[in-house]
mmCIF file of C-alpha atoms in Angstrom:
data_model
loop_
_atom_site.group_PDB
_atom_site.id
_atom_site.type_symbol
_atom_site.label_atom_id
_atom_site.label_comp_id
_atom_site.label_asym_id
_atom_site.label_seq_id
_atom_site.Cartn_x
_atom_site.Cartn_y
_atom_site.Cartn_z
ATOM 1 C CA UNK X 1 0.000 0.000 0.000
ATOM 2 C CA UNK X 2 0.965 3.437 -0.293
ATOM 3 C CA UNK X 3 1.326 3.881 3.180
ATOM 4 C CA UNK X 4 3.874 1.031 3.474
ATOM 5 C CA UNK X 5 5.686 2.440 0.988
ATOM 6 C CA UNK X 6 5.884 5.929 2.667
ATOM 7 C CA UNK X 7 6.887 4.409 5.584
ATOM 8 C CA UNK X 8 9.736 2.022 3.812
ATOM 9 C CA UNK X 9 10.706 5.291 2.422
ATOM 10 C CA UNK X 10 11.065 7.690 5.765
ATOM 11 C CA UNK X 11 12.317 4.380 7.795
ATOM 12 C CA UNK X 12 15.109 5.036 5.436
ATOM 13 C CA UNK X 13 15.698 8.365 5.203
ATOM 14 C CA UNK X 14 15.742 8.918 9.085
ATOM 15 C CA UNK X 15 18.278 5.833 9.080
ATOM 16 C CA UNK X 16 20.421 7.643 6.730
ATOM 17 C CA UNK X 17 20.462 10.760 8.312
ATOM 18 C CA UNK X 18 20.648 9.150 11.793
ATOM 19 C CA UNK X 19 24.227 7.745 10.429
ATOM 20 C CA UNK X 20 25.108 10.856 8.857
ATOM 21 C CA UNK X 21 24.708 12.885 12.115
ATOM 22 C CA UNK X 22 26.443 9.999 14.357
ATOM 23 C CA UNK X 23 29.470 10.406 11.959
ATOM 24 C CA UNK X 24 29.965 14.353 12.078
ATOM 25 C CA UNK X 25 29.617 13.912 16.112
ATOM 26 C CA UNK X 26 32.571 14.871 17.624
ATOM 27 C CA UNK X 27 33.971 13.064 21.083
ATOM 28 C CA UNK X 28 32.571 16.263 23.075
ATOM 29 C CA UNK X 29 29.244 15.474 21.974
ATOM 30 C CA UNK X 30 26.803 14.817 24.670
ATOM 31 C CA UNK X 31 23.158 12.835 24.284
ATOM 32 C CA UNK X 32 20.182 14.581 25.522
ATOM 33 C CA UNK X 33 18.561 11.366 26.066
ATOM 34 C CA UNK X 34 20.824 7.698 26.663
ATOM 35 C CA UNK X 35 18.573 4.648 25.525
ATOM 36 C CA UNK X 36 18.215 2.202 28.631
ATOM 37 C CA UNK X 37 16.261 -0.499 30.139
ATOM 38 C CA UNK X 38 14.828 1.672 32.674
ATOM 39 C CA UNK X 39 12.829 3.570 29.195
ATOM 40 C CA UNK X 40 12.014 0.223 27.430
ATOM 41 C CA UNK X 41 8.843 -1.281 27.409
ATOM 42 C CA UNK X 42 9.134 -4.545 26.518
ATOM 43 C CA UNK X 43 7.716 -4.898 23.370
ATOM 44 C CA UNK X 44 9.983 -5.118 20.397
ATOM 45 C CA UNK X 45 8.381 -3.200 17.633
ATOM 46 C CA UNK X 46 7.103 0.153 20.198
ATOM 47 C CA UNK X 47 10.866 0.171 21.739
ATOM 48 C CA UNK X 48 12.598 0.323 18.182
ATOM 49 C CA UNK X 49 10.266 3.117 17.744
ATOM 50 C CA UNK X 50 11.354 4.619 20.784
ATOM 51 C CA UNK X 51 15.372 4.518 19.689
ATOM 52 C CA UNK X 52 14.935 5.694 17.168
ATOM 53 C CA UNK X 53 13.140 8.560 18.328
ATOM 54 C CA UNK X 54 15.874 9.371 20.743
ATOM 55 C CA UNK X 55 18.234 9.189 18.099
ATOM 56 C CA UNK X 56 16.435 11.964 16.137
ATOM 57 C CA UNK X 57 15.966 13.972 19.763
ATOM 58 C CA UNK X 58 19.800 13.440 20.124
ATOM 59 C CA UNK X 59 20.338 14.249 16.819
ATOM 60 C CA UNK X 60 18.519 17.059 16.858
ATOM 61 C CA UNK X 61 20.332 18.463 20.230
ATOM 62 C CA UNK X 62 23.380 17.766 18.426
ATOM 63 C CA UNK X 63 22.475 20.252 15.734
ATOM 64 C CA UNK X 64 21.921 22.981 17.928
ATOM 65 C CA UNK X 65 24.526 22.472 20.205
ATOM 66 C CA UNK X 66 27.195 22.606 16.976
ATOM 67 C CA UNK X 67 28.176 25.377 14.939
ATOM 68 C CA UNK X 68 26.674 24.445 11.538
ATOM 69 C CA UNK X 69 23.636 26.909 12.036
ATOM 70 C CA UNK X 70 20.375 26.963 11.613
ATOM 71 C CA UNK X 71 19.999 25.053 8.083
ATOM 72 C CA UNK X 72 20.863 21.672 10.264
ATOM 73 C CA UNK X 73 18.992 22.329 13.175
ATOM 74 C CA UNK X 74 15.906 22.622 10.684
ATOM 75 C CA UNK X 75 16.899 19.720 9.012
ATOM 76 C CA UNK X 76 17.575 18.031 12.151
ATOM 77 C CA UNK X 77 13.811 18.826 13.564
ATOM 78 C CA UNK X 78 12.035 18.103 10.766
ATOM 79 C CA UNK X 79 13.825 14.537 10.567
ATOM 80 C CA UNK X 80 12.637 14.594 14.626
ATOM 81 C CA UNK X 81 8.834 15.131 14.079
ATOM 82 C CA UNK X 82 8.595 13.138 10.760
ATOM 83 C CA UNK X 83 9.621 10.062 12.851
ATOM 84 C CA UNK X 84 8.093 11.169 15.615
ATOM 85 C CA UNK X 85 4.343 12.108 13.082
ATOM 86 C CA UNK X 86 5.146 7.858 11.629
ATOM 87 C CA UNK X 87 5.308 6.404 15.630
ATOM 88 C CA UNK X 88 2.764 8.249 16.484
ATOM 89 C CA UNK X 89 0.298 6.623 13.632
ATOM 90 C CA UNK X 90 1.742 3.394 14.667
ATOM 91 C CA UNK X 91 0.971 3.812 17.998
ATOM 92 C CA UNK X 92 -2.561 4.633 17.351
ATOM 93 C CA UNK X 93 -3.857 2.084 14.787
ATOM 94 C CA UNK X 94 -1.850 -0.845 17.656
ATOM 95 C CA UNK X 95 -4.088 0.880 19.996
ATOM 96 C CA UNK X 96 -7.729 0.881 17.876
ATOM 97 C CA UNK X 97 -6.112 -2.695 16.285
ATOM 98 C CA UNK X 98 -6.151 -4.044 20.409
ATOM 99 C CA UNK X 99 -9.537 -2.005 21.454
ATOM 100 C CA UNK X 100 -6.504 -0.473 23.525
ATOM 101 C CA UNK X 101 -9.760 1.311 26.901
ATOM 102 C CA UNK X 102 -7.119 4.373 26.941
ATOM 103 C CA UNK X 103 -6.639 5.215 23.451
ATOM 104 C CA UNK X 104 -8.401 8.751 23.443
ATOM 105 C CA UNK X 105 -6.162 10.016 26.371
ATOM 106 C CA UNK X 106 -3.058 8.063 24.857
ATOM 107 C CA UNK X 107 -4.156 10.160 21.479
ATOM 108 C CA UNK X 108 -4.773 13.963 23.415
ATOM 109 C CA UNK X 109 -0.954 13.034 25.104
ATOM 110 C CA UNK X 110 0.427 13.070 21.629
ATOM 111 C CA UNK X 111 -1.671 16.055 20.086
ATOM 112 C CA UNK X 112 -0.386 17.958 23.483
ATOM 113 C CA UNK X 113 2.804 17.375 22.476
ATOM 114 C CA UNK X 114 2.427 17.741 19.054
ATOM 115 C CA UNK X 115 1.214 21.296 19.812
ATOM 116 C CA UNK X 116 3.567 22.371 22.130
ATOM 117 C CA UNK X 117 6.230 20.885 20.083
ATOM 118 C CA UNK X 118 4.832 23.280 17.425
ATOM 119 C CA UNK X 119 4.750 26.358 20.035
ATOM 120 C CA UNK X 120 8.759 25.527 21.258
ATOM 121 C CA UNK X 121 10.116 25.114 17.913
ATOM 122 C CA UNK X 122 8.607 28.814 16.595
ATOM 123 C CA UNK X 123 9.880 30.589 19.362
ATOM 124 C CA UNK X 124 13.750 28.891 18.933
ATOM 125 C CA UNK X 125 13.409 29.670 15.224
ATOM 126 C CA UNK X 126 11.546 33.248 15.616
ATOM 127 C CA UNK X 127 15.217 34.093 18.229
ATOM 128 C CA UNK X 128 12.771 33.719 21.754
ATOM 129 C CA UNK X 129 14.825 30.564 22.772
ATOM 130 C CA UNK X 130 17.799 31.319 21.061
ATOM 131 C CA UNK X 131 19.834 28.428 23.005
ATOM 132 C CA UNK X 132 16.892 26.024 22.239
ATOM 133 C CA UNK X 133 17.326 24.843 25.700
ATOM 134 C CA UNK X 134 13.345 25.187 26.237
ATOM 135 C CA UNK X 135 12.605 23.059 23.257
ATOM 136 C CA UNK X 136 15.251 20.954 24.515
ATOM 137 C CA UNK X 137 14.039 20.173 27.880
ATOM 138 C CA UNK X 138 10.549 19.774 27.030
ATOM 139 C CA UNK X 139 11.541 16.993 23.898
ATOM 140 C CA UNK X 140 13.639 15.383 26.766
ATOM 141 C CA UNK X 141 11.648 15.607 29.634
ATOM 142 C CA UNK X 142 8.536 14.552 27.652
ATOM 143 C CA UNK X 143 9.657 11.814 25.855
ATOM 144 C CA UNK X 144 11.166 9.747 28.832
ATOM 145 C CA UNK X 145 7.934 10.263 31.218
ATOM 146 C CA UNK X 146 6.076 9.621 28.016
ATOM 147 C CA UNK X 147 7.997 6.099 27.164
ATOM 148 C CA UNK X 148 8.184 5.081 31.328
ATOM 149 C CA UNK X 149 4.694 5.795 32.322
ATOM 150 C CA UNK X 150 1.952 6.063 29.532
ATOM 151 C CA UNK X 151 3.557 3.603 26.537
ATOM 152 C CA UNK X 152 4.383 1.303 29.179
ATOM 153 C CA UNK X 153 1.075 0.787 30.172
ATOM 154 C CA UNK X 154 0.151 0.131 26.399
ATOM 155 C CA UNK X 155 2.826 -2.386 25.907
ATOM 156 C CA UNK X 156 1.170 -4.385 29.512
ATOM 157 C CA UNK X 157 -1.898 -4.092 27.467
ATOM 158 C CA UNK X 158 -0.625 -5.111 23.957
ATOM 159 C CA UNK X 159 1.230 -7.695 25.828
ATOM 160 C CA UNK X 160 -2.156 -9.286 27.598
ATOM 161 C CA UNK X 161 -4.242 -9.264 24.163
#
């Protein structure tokens, strides 16, 4: 389906540029987030989502933390919510596919994010958060609690249907 194929397609392209950003990262480089145990969820497909998700987020704190400007960071975030736009659709149809009884608040936690998301990113490219240490903390803070608490309880649920 076309669908598939988009997604065969961006799987791809956020692999590529996932490599391309680990090999311009320089020893002084930081991650915002560090994949762990403690974040997983136990189920396969979900916690690939979820690296590579912090992969974008750490690629994406990588671009603004560097001196290649503002072209990367841009390319860096839209990389970030184009993954982040796929595992969200994923999410959703495992949750209608498994009559998942939390779905609608599971759904209003990723339209809040995508919103503020939205919000954050304006005011680091419109010069309010010129650091982007706001957008920063928000995409880190976020995505943890996010992964721990409310995907984890989708995975137990996945897990028992």
């Amino acid at each position: 389906t076309k669908l598939s194929e988009q997604t065969t397609i961006l799987n791809k392209d956020v692999t590529s540029f996932l490599e391309n950003v680990r090999a311009t990262q320089t020893e002084n480089f930081d991650a915002l987030i560090t994949w762990s145990d403690a974040i997983s969820v136990g189920n396969e497909p979900l916690d690939e989502d979820h690296k590579k998700l912090v992969d974008t987020v750490n690629a994406l704190y990588g671009a603004i933390n560097s001196n290649e400007g503002k072209p990367a960071v841009i390319k860096a975030f839209e990389e970030m919510k184009a993954y982040t736009d796929y595992h969200f659709t994923r999410e959703e149809k495992m949750m209608a596919e498994s009559k998942y009884p939390e779905m609608e608040d599971h759904k209003e936690e990723h339209r809040d994010f995508i919103a503020r998301l939205g919000v954050l990113y304006t005011d680091f490219n419109n010069g309010k958060d010129t650091s982007g240490r706001a957008l920063l903390n928000f995409l880190g803070g976020w995505l943890t609690t996010h992964i721990t608490f409310i995907d984890k309880k989708l995975s137990q649920h996945l897990t028992s249907n």
